[in-house]
PDB file of C-alpha atoms in Angstrom:
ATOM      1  CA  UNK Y   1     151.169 192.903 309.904  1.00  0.00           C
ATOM      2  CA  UNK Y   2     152.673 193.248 313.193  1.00  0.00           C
ATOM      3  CA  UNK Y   3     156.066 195.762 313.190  1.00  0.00           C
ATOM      4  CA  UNK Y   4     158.103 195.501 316.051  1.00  0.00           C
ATOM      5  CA  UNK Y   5     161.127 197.682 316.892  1.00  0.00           C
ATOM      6  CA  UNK Y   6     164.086 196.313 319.081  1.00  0.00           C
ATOM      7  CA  UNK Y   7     166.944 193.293 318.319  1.00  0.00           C
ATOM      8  CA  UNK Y   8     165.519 190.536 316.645  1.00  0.00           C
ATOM      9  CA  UNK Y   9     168.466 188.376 319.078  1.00  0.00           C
ATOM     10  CA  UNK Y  10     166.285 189.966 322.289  1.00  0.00           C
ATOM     11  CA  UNK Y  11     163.020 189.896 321.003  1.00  0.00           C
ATOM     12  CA  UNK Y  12     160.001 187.215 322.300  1.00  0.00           C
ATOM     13  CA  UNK Y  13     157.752 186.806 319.394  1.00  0.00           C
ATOM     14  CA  UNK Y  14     154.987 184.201 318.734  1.00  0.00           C
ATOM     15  CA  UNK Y  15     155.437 182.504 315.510  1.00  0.00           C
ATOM     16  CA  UNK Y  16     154.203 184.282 312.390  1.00  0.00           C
ATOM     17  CA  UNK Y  17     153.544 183.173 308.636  1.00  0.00           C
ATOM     18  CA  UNK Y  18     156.769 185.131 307.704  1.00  0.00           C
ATOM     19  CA  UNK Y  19     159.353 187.385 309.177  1.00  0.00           C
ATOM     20  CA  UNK Y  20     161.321 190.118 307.811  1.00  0.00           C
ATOM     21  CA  UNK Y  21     164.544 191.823 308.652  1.00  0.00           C
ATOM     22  CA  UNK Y  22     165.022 194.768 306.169  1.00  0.00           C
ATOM     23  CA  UNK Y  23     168.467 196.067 306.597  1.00  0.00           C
ATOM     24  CA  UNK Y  24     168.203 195.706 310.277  1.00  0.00           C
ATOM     25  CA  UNK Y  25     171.135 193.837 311.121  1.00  0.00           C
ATOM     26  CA  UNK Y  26     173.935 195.672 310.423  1.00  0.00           C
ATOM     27  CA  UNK Y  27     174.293 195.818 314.159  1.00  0.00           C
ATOM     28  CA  UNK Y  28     174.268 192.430 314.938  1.00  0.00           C
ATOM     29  CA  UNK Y  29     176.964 191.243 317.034  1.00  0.00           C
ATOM     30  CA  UNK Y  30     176.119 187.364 316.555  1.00  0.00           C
ATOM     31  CA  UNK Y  31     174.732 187.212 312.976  1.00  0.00           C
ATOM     32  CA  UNK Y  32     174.001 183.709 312.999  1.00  0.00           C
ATOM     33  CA  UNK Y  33     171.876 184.257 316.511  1.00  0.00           C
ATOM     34  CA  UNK Y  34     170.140 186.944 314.364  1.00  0.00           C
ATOM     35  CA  UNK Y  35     168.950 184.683 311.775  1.00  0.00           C
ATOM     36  CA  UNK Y  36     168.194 181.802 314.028  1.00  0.00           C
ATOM     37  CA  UNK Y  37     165.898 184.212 315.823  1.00  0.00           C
ATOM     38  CA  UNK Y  38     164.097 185.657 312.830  1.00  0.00           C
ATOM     39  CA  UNK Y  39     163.461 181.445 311.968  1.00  0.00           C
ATOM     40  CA  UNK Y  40     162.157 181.337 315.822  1.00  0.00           C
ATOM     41  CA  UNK Y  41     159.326 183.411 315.056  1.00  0.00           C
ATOM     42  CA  UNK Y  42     158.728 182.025 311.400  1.00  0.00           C
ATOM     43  CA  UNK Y  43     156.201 179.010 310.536  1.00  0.00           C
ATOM     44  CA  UNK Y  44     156.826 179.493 307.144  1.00  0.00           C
ATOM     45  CA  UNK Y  45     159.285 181.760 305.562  1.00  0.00           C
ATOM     46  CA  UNK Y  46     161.998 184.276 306.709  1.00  0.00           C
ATOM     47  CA  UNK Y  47     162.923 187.334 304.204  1.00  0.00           C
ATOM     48  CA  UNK Y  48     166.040 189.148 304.518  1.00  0.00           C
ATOM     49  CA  UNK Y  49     167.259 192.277 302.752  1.00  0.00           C
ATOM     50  CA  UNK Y  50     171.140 192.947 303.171  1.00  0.00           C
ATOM     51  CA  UNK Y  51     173.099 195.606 301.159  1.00  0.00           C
ATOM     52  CA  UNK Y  52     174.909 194.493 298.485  1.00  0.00           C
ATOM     53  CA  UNK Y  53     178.163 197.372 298.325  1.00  0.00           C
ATOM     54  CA  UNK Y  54     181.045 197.796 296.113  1.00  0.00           C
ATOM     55  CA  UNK Y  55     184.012 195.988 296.865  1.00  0.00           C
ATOM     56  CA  UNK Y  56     186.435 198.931 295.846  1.00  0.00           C
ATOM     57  CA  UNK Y  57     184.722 201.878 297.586  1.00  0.00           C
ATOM     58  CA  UNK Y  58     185.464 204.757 299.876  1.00  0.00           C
ATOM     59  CA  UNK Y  59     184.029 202.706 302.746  1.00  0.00           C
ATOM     60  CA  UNK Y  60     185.815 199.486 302.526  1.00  0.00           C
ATOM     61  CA  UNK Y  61     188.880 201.972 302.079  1.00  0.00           C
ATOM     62  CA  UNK Y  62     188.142 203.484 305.506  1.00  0.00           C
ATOM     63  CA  UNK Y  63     186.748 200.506 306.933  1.00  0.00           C
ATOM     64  CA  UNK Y  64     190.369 199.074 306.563  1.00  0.00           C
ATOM     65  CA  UNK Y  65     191.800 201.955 307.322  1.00  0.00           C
ATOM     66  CA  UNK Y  66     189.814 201.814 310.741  1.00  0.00           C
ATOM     67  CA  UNK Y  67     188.814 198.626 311.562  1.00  0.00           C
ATOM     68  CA  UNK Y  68     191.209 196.747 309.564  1.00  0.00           C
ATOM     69  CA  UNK Y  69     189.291 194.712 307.126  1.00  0.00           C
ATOM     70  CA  UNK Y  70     186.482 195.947 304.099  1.00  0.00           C
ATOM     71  CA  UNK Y  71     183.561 195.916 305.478  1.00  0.00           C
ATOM     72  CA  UNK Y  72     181.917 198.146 307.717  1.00  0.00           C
ATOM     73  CA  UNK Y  73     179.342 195.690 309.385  1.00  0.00           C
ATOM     74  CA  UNK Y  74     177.977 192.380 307.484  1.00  0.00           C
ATOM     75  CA  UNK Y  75     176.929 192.968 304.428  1.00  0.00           C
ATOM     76  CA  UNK Y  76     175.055 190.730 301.438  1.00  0.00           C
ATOM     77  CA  UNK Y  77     178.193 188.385 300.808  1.00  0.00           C
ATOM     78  CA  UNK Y  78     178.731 188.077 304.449  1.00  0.00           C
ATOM     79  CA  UNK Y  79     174.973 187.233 305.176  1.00  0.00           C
ATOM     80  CA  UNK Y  80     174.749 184.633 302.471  1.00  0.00           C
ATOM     81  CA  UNK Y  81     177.798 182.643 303.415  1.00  0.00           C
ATOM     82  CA  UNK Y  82     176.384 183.053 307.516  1.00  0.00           C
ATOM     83  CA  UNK Y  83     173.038 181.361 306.197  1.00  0.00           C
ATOM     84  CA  UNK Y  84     175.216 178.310 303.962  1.00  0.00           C
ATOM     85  CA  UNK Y  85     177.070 177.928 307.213  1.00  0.00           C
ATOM     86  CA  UNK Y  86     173.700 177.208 308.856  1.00  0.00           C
ATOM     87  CA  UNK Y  87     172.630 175.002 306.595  1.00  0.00           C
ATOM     88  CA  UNK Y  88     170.302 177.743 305.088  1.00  0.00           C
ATOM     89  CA  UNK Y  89     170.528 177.985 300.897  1.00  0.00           C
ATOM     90  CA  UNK Y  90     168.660 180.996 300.227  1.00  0.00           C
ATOM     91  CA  UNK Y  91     167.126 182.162 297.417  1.00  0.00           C
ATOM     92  CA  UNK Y  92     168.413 185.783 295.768  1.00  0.00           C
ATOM     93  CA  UNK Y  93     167.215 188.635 294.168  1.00  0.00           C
ATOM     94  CA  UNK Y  94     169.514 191.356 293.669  1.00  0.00           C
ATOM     95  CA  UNK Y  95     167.614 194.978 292.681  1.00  0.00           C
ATOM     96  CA  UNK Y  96     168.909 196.516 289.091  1.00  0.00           C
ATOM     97  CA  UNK Y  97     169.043 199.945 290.229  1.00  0.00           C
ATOM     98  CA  UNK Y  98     172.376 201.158 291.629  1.00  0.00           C
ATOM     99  CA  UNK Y  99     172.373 204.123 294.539  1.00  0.00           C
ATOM    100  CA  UNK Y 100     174.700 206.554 295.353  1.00  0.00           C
ATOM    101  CA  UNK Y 101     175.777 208.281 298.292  1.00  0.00           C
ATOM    102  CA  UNK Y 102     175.451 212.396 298.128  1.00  0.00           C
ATOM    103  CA  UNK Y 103     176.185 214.571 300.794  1.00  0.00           C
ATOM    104  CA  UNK Y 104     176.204 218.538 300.773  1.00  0.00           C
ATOM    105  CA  UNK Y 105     180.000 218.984 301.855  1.00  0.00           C
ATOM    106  CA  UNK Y 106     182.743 217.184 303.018  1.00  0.00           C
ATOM    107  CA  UNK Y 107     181.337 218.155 306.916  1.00  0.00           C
ATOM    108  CA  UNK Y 108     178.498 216.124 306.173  1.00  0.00           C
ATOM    109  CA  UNK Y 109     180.306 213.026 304.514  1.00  0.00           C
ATOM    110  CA  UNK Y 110     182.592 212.808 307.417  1.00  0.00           C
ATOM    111  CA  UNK Y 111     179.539 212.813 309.569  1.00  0.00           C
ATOM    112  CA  UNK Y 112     178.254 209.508 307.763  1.00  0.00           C
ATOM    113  CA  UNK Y 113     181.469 207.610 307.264  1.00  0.00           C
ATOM    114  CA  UNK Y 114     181.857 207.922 310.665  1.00  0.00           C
ATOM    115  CA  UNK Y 115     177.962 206.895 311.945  1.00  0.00           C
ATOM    116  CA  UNK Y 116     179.266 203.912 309.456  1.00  0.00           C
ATOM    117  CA  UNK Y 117     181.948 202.915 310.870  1.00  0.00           C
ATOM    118  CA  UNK Y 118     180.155 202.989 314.157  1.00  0.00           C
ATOM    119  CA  UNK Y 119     182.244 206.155 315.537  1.00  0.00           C
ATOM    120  CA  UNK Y 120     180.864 208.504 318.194  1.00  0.00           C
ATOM    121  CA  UNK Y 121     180.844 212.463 316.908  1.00  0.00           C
ATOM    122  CA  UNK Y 122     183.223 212.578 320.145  1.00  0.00           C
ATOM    123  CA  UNK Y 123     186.034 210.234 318.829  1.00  0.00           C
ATOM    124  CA  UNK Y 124     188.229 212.605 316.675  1.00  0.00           C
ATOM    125  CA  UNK Y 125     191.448 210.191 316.377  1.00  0.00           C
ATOM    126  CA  UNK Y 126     190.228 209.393 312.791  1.00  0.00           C
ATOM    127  CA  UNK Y 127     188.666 212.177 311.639  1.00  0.00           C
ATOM    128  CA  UNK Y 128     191.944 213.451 309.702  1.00  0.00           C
ATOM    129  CA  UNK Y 129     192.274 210.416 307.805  1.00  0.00           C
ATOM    130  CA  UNK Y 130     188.921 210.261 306.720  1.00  0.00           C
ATOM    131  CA  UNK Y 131     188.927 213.454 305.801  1.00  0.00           C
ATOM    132  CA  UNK Y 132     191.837 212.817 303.274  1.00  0.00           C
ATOM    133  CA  UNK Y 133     190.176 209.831 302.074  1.00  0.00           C
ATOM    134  CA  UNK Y 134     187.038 211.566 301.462  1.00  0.00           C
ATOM    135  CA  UNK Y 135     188.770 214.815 299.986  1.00  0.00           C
ATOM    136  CA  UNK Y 136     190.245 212.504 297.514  1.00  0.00           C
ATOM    137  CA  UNK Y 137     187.319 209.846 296.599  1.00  0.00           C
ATOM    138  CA  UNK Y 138     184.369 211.709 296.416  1.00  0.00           C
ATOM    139  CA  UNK Y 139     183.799 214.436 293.430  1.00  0.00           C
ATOM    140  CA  UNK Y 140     181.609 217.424 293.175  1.00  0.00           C
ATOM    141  CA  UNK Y 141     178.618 217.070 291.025  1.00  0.00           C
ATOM    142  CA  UNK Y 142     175.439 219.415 291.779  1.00  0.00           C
ATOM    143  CA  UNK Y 143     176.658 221.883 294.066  1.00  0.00           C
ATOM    144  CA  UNK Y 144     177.449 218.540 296.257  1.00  0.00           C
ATOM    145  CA  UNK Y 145     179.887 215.876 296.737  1.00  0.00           C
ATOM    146  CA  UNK Y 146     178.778 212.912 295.681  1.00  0.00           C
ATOM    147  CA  UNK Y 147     180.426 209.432 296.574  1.00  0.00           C
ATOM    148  CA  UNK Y 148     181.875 206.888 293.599  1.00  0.00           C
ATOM    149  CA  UNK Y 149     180.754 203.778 295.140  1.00  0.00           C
ATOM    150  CA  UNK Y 150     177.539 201.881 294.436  1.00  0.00           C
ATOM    151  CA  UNK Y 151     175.293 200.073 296.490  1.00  0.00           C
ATOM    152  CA  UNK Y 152     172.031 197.660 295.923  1.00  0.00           C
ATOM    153  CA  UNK Y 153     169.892 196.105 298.043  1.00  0.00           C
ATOM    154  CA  UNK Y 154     169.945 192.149 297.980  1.00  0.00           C
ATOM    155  CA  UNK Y 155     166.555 189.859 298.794  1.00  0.00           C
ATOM    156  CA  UNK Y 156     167.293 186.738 300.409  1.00  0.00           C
ATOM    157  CA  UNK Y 157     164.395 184.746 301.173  1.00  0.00           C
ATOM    158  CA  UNK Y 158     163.904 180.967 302.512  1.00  0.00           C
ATOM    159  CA  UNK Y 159     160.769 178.279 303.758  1.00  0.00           C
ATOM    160  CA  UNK Y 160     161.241 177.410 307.511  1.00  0.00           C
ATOM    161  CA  UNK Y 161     160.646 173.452 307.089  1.00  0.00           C
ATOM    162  CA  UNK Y 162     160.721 172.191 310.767  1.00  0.00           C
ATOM    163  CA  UNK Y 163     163.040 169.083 309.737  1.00  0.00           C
ATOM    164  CA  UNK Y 164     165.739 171.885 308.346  1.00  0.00           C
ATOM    165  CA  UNK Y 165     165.094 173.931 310.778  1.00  0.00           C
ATOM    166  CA  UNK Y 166     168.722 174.857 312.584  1.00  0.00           C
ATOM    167  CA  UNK Y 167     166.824 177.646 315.476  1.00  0.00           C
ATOM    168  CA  UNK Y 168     164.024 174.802 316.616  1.00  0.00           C
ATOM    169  CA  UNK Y 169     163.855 171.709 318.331  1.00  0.00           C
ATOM    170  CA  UNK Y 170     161.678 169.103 317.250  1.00  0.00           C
ATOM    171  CA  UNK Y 171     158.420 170.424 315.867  1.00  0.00           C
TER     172      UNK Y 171
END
């Protein structure tokens, strides 16, 4: 196993058995350069894990609200229709289990919608408005606030075949 930390889009990697990007790409500007680089460094397979979130909750509601569409950065449906684009059909697994958000006061829930929406601690302009939306969505439960949303973790996984290969040239 050999971890290595940084942008799989500026990272120089010989080729390994298989590659995995584990929720790391939420920060992607280029998804599609993201995936062609994680197939780069693949001779065999390429696994990646995307969250799967619900298409009703508080952060698509601020997302919109912000950014002016549901999503905060790409998420499982956005990843899988990247890879068809590239020619990539993945296969899925999509975990059971179903986890929810909890924070210890309305403070602290701001503080992660923002980090979510990719907001600096500095920029106030929408911290009223996602306060409201908050103060409305989420409800107490164990002496916390805990959000109504769901979220799962989706699996996609694929063989590198050099002829199918979109990232490569010839092999």
């Amino acid at each position: 196993v050999d971890i290595r930390k940084g942008a799989w889009e500026e990272t120089d990697l010989e080729p390994h058995d298989a590659v995995l990007g584990s929720h790391s790409m939420y920060a992607a500007s280029d998804l599609a350069a993201f995936v062609l680089s994680m197939q780069r460094a693949s001779r065999r397979y390429c696994f990646l894990s995307m969250r799967v979130t619900s298409p009703a909750g508080v952060m698509a509601e601020l997302s919109r609200q912000v950014h002016g569409h549901s999503h905060d950065s790409a998420n499982f449906v956005i990843g899988y229709n990247a890879l068809l684009s590239l020619g990539i059909f993945p296969n899925v697994l999509i975990e059971p289990a179903v986890k929810r958000w909890a924070d210890d006061s309305l403070d602290a829930a701001l503080r992660r919608a923002k980090r979510h929406l990719h907001l600096s601690e500095a920029d106030t302009r929408w911290d009223a408005a996602i306060h409201e939306t908050l103060a409305r969505r989420l409800f107490a439960q164990d002496g916390g606030l805990r959000w109504p949303d769901w979220m799962r973790s989706a699996l996609m996984w694929w063989e590198v075949e050099p002829e199918m290969n979109v990232g490569r040239g010839p092999a």
